[in-house]
Short mmCIF file of C-alpha atoms and ligand atoms in Angstrom, two decimals:
data_model
loop_
_atom_site.label_atom_id
_atom_site.label_comp_id
_atom_site.label_asym_id
_atom_site.label_seq_id
_atom_site.Cartn_x
_atom_site.Cartn_y
_atom_site.Cartn_z
CA MET A 83 16.05 11.93 10.69
CA LYS A 84 16.91 8.25 11.02
CA ASN A 85 14.89 5.63 9.19
CA ILE A 86 11.85 4.38 11.11
CA ILE A 87 10.01 1.09 10.69
CA ILE A 88 6.45 1.35 11.97
CA PHE A 89 5.14 -2.05 12.95
CA GLY A 90 1.85 -3.48 14.18
CA ALA A 91 -1.26 -5.48 13.37
CA PRO A 92 -3.81 -4.38 10.75
CA GLY A 93 -5.69 -1.42 12.25
CA SER A 94 -3.00 -0.58 14.81
CA GLY A 95 -2.61 2.91 13.34
CA LYS A 96 0.55 2.55 11.24
CA GLY A 97 -0.77 4.86 8.52
CA THR A 98 -2.22 7.41 10.95
CA TYR A 99 0.92 7.71 13.08
CA SER A 100 3.15 7.68 9.98
CA ASP A 101 1.33 10.76 8.67
CA GLU A 102 1.84 12.52 12.03
CA ILE A 103 5.53 11.60 12.07
CA VAL A 104 6.01 12.79 8.47
CA ASN A 105 4.33 16.12 9.35
CA ARG A 106 6.58 16.66 12.34
CA TYR A 107 9.94 15.51 10.97
CA GLY A 108 9.53 16.02 7.20
CA MET A 109 10.82 12.63 6.16
CA GLY A 110 9.91 10.27 3.30
CA HIS A 111 7.06 7.75 3.67
CA ILE A 112 6.67 4.37 2.00
CA SER A 113 3.38 2.57 2.61
CA THR A 114 3.61 -0.70 0.70
CA GLY A 115 -0.19 -1.13 1.00
CA ASP A 116 -0.70 2.29 -0.67
CA VAL A 117 1.86 1.43 -3.39
CA LEU A 118 -0.05 -1.79 -4.16
CA ARG A 119 -3.46 -0.10 -4.09
CA GLY A 120 -2.07 2.52 -6.53
CA GLU A 121 -0.95 -0.25 -8.91
CA ILE A 122 -4.39 -1.88 -8.72
CA LYS A 123 -6.10 1.44 -9.42
CA ASN A 124 -3.87 2.00 -12.45
CA GLY A 125 -4.58 -1.50 -13.74
CA THR A 126 -0.89 -2.48 -14.04
CA GLU A 127 0.43 -6.05 -14.31
CA LEU A 128 1.71 -5.78 -10.76
CA GLY A 129 -1.70 -4.53 -9.61
CA LYS A 130 -3.38 -7.56 -11.19
CA ILE A 131 -1.05 -9.93 -9.35
CA ALA A 132 -1.41 -8.04 -6.05
CA GLN A 133 -5.20 -7.89 -6.10
CA GLY A 134 -5.71 -11.62 -5.63
CA TYR A 135 -3.50 -11.68 -2.57
CA ILE A 136 -4.94 -8.53 -1.00
CA ASP A 137 -8.57 -9.58 -1.51
CA ASN A 138 -7.73 -12.86 0.19
CA GLY A 139 -5.93 -11.26 3.14
CA GLN A 140 -2.67 -12.93 2.09
CA LEU A 141 0.80 -11.42 1.75
CA ILE A 142 2.32 -10.67 -1.65
CA PRO A 143 5.31 -13.03 -2.19
CA ASP A 144 8.53 -11.76 -0.61
CA GLU A 145 10.65 -11.55 -3.76
CA LEU A 146 8.12 -9.38 -5.56
CA MET A 147 7.59 -7.20 -2.50
CA ILE A 148 11.31 -6.68 -1.93
CA ASN A 149 11.79 -5.50 -5.53
CA ILE A 150 8.88 -3.05 -5.22
CA LEU A 151 10.28 -1.71 -1.96
CA ALA A 152 13.80 -1.16 -3.35
CA LYS A 153 12.45 0.62 -6.43
CA THR A 154 10.19 2.88 -4.31
CA TYR A 155 13.01 3.65 -1.88
CA ASP A 156 15.36 4.67 -4.70
CA GLU A 157 12.79 7.10 -6.06
CA LEU A 158 12.72 9.10 -2.80
CA PRO A 159 15.16 11.96 -2.10
CA ALA A 160 18.18 10.55 -0.26
CA GLY A 161 19.29 11.63 3.19
CA LYS A 162 16.01 12.76 4.79
CA GLY A 163 15.13 9.43 6.39
CA VAL A 164 12.18 7.24 5.47
CA ILE A 165 9.33 5.77 7.46
CA PHE A 166 8.57 2.22 6.33
CA ASP A 167 4.87 1.55 6.88
CA GLY A 168 3.69 -2.02 6.24
CA PHE A 169 7.15 -3.34 5.39
CA PRO A 170 8.78 -5.62 6.46
CA ARG A 171 6.02 -8.16 7.18
CA THR A 172 8.17 -11.31 7.18
CA ILE A 173 11.63 -12.17 8.46
CA ALA A 174 12.82 -12.62 4.86
CA GLN A 175 11.67 -9.05 4.08
CA ALA A 176 13.46 -7.71 7.16
CA GLU A 177 16.71 -9.45 6.20
CA ALA A 178 16.37 -8.12 2.65
CA LEU A 179 15.69 -4.57 3.89
CA LYS A 180 18.80 -4.68 6.04
CA VAL A 181 20.92 -5.76 3.06
CA MET A 182 19.28 -3.29 0.68
CA LEU A 183 19.97 -0.36 3.02
CA ALA A 184 23.51 -1.53 3.82
CA GLU A 185 24.27 -1.66 0.07
CA ARG A 186 23.36 2.03 -0.05
CA GLY A 187 25.38 2.89 3.08
CA HIS A 188 22.19 3.45 5.13
CA ASP A 189 20.92 1.70 8.23
CA MET A 190 17.53 0.54 9.40
CA GLY A 191 17.26 3.07 12.22
CA ILE A 192 14.60 2.25 14.77
CA MET A 193 11.41 0.23 14.95
CA VAL A 194 8.21 1.60 16.51
CA GLU A 195 5.79 -1.17 17.49
CA LEU A 196 2.12 -0.30 18.06
CA VAL A 197 0.39 -2.75 20.39
CA VAL A 198 -3.42 -2.60 20.34
CA ASP A 199 -5.95 -5.13 21.70
CA GLU A 200 -7.79 -7.18 19.07
CA GLU A 201 -11.27 -5.90 19.93
CA THR A 202 -10.17 -2.31 19.22
CA LEU A 203 -8.43 -3.42 16.00
CA MET A 204 -11.57 -5.11 14.68
CA ALA A 205 -13.77 -2.12 15.57
CA ARG A 206 -11.38 0.28 13.82
CA LEU A 207 -11.15 -1.83 10.66
CA LEU A 208 -14.92 -2.25 10.39
CA ASN A 209 -15.27 1.49 10.84
CA ARG A 210 -12.63 2.12 8.16
CA ALA A 211 -14.63 -0.14 5.83
CA ILE A 212 -17.53 2.28 6.12
CA GLU A 213 -15.40 5.43 5.84
CA GLN A 214 -12.88 4.41 3.16
CA GLY A 215 -14.51 1.42 1.49
CA ARG A 216 -11.35 -0.70 1.41
CA ALA A 217 -12.26 -4.05 -0.14
CA ASP A 218 -10.15 -6.02 2.35
CA ASP A 219 -11.80 -4.40 5.41
CA ASN A 220 -14.65 -6.90 5.71
CA GLU A 221 -14.97 -9.21 8.70
CA GLU A 222 -13.95 -12.38 6.87
CA THR A 223 -10.83 -10.90 5.26
CA ILE A 224 -9.90 -9.05 8.47
CA LYS A 225 -9.86 -12.38 10.33
CA LYS A 226 -7.54 -13.84 7.68
CA ARG A 227 -5.27 -10.77 7.93
CA PHE A 228 -5.07 -11.19 11.73
CA ALA A 229 -4.16 -14.87 11.28
CA VAL A 230 -1.45 -13.96 8.73
CA TYR A 231 -0.20 -11.25 11.08
CA HIS A 232 0.12 -13.70 13.99
CA SER A 233 1.79 -16.45 11.99
CA GLN A 234 4.08 -14.52 9.61
CA THR A 235 4.55 -10.96 10.88
CA ALA A 236 4.40 -10.98 14.70
CA PRO A 237 7.53 -13.19 14.99
CA LEU A 238 9.44 -10.22 13.56
CA SER A 239 9.13 -8.42 16.92
CA GLU A 240 11.71 -10.80 18.29
CA TRP A 241 13.94 -10.21 15.24
CA PHE A 242 13.87 -6.43 15.88
CA GLU A 243 14.50 -7.02 19.57
CA LYS A 244 17.68 -8.91 18.69
CA GLU A 245 18.72 -6.07 16.39
CA GLY A 246 18.30 -3.72 19.37
CA MET A 247 15.79 -1.63 17.41
CA ARG A 248 12.47 -2.42 19.08
CA ASN A 249 10.42 0.26 20.88
CA VAL A 250 6.94 -0.75 22.04
CA PHE A 251 4.00 1.65 22.45
CA THR A 252 0.81 0.24 23.93
CA TRP A 253 -2.63 1.71 23.18
CA LYS A 254 -4.26 3.11 26.32
CA GLY A 255 -7.35 4.54 24.63
CA ASP A 256 -5.96 7.99 23.77
CA LYS A 257 -4.38 8.93 20.44
CA ASP A 258 -2.73 12.14 21.71
CA LEU A 259 -1.10 10.23 24.56
CA MET A 260 0.23 7.59 22.17
CA LEU A 261 1.51 10.29 19.85
CA SER A 262 3.26 12.22 22.62
CA GLU A 263 5.00 9.03 23.77
CA ILE A 264 6.18 8.31 20.22
CA PHE A 265 7.36 11.90 19.65
CA ALA A 266 9.22 11.86 22.98
CA LEU A 267 11.33 9.01 21.64
CA LEU A 268 11.74 10.36 18.11
CA ASP A 269 12.71 13.83 19.36
CA THR A 270 15.80 12.26 20.92
CA LEU A 271 16.91 11.00 17.49
CA LYS A 272 16.78 14.21 15.50
P1 LIG B 455 -1.80 -2.51 4.42
O1 LIG B 455 -2.37 -1.32 3.73
O2 LIG B 455 -0.41 -2.28 4.94
O3 LIG B 455 -2.72 -3.08 5.47
O4 LIG B 455 -1.64 -3.66 3.30
C1 LIG B 455 -2.78 -4.17 2.62
C2 LIG B 455 -2.42 -5.49 1.96
O5 LIG B 455 -1.35 -5.29 1.02
C3 LIG B 455 -1.91 -6.59 2.90
O6 LIG B 455 -2.97 -7.30 3.53
C4 LIG B 455 -1.10 -7.46 1.92
O7 LIG B 455 -1.96 -8.25 1.12
C5 LIG B 455 -0.46 -6.42 1.01
N1 LIG B 455 0.86 -5.97 1.53
C6 LIG B 455 1.20 -4.71 1.98
N2 LIG B 455 2.47 -4.67 2.39
C7 LIG B 455 2.97 -5.93 2.22
C8 LIG B 455 4.22 -6.55 2.47
N3 LIG B 455 5.23 -5.86 3.02
N4 LIG B 455 4.36 -7.87 2.16
C9 LIG B 455 3.36 -8.57 1.61
N5 LIG B 455 2.14 -8.07 1.36
C10 LIG B 455 1.94 -6.75 1.65
#
């Protein structure tokens, strides 16, 4: 399978659809949010640095994030394709990912953008707060994460468009429908 970048606002379903894609195509999965939460749980130096940013709804600085991503990528078995979930979140990260993959003779593959209205996003994140207890899923931090998404991450859509990689899927209120539309595209890439 080709590499896939799954892209969208907080609560758009990146993690959920990544799991479905991994189940169907058997590829690797890197969730940078999960990597960071793992570091925090293990009390590492990196975790201590990351916690302040995450609790505040801010992004971890690009240089640090790019190093984490490269290290995580190199630990996965080569050749099966990887789904990047939560990375890149800035144009600098996207440029760095392109270079990092090119250095290894790999390419970025395709980008899957999940477009969901903000009311649904907020409802999902508040619900996740109850179900999973994520510290950054409270209304105040969610609003900051949306603001960061709009200012720093959303402009990347245009970047992917220029790379000819962008594929947009819009939420119409039905997960199975969304999934079948995504699979219809990915099936053509196998
Ligand atoms: P997520 O689980 O993808 O929603 O990520 C949770 C938090 O981890 C984000 O709000 C950021 O603080 C941090 N984070 C995850 N991925 C990145 C990234 N690619 N760049 C910077 N910060 C990130």
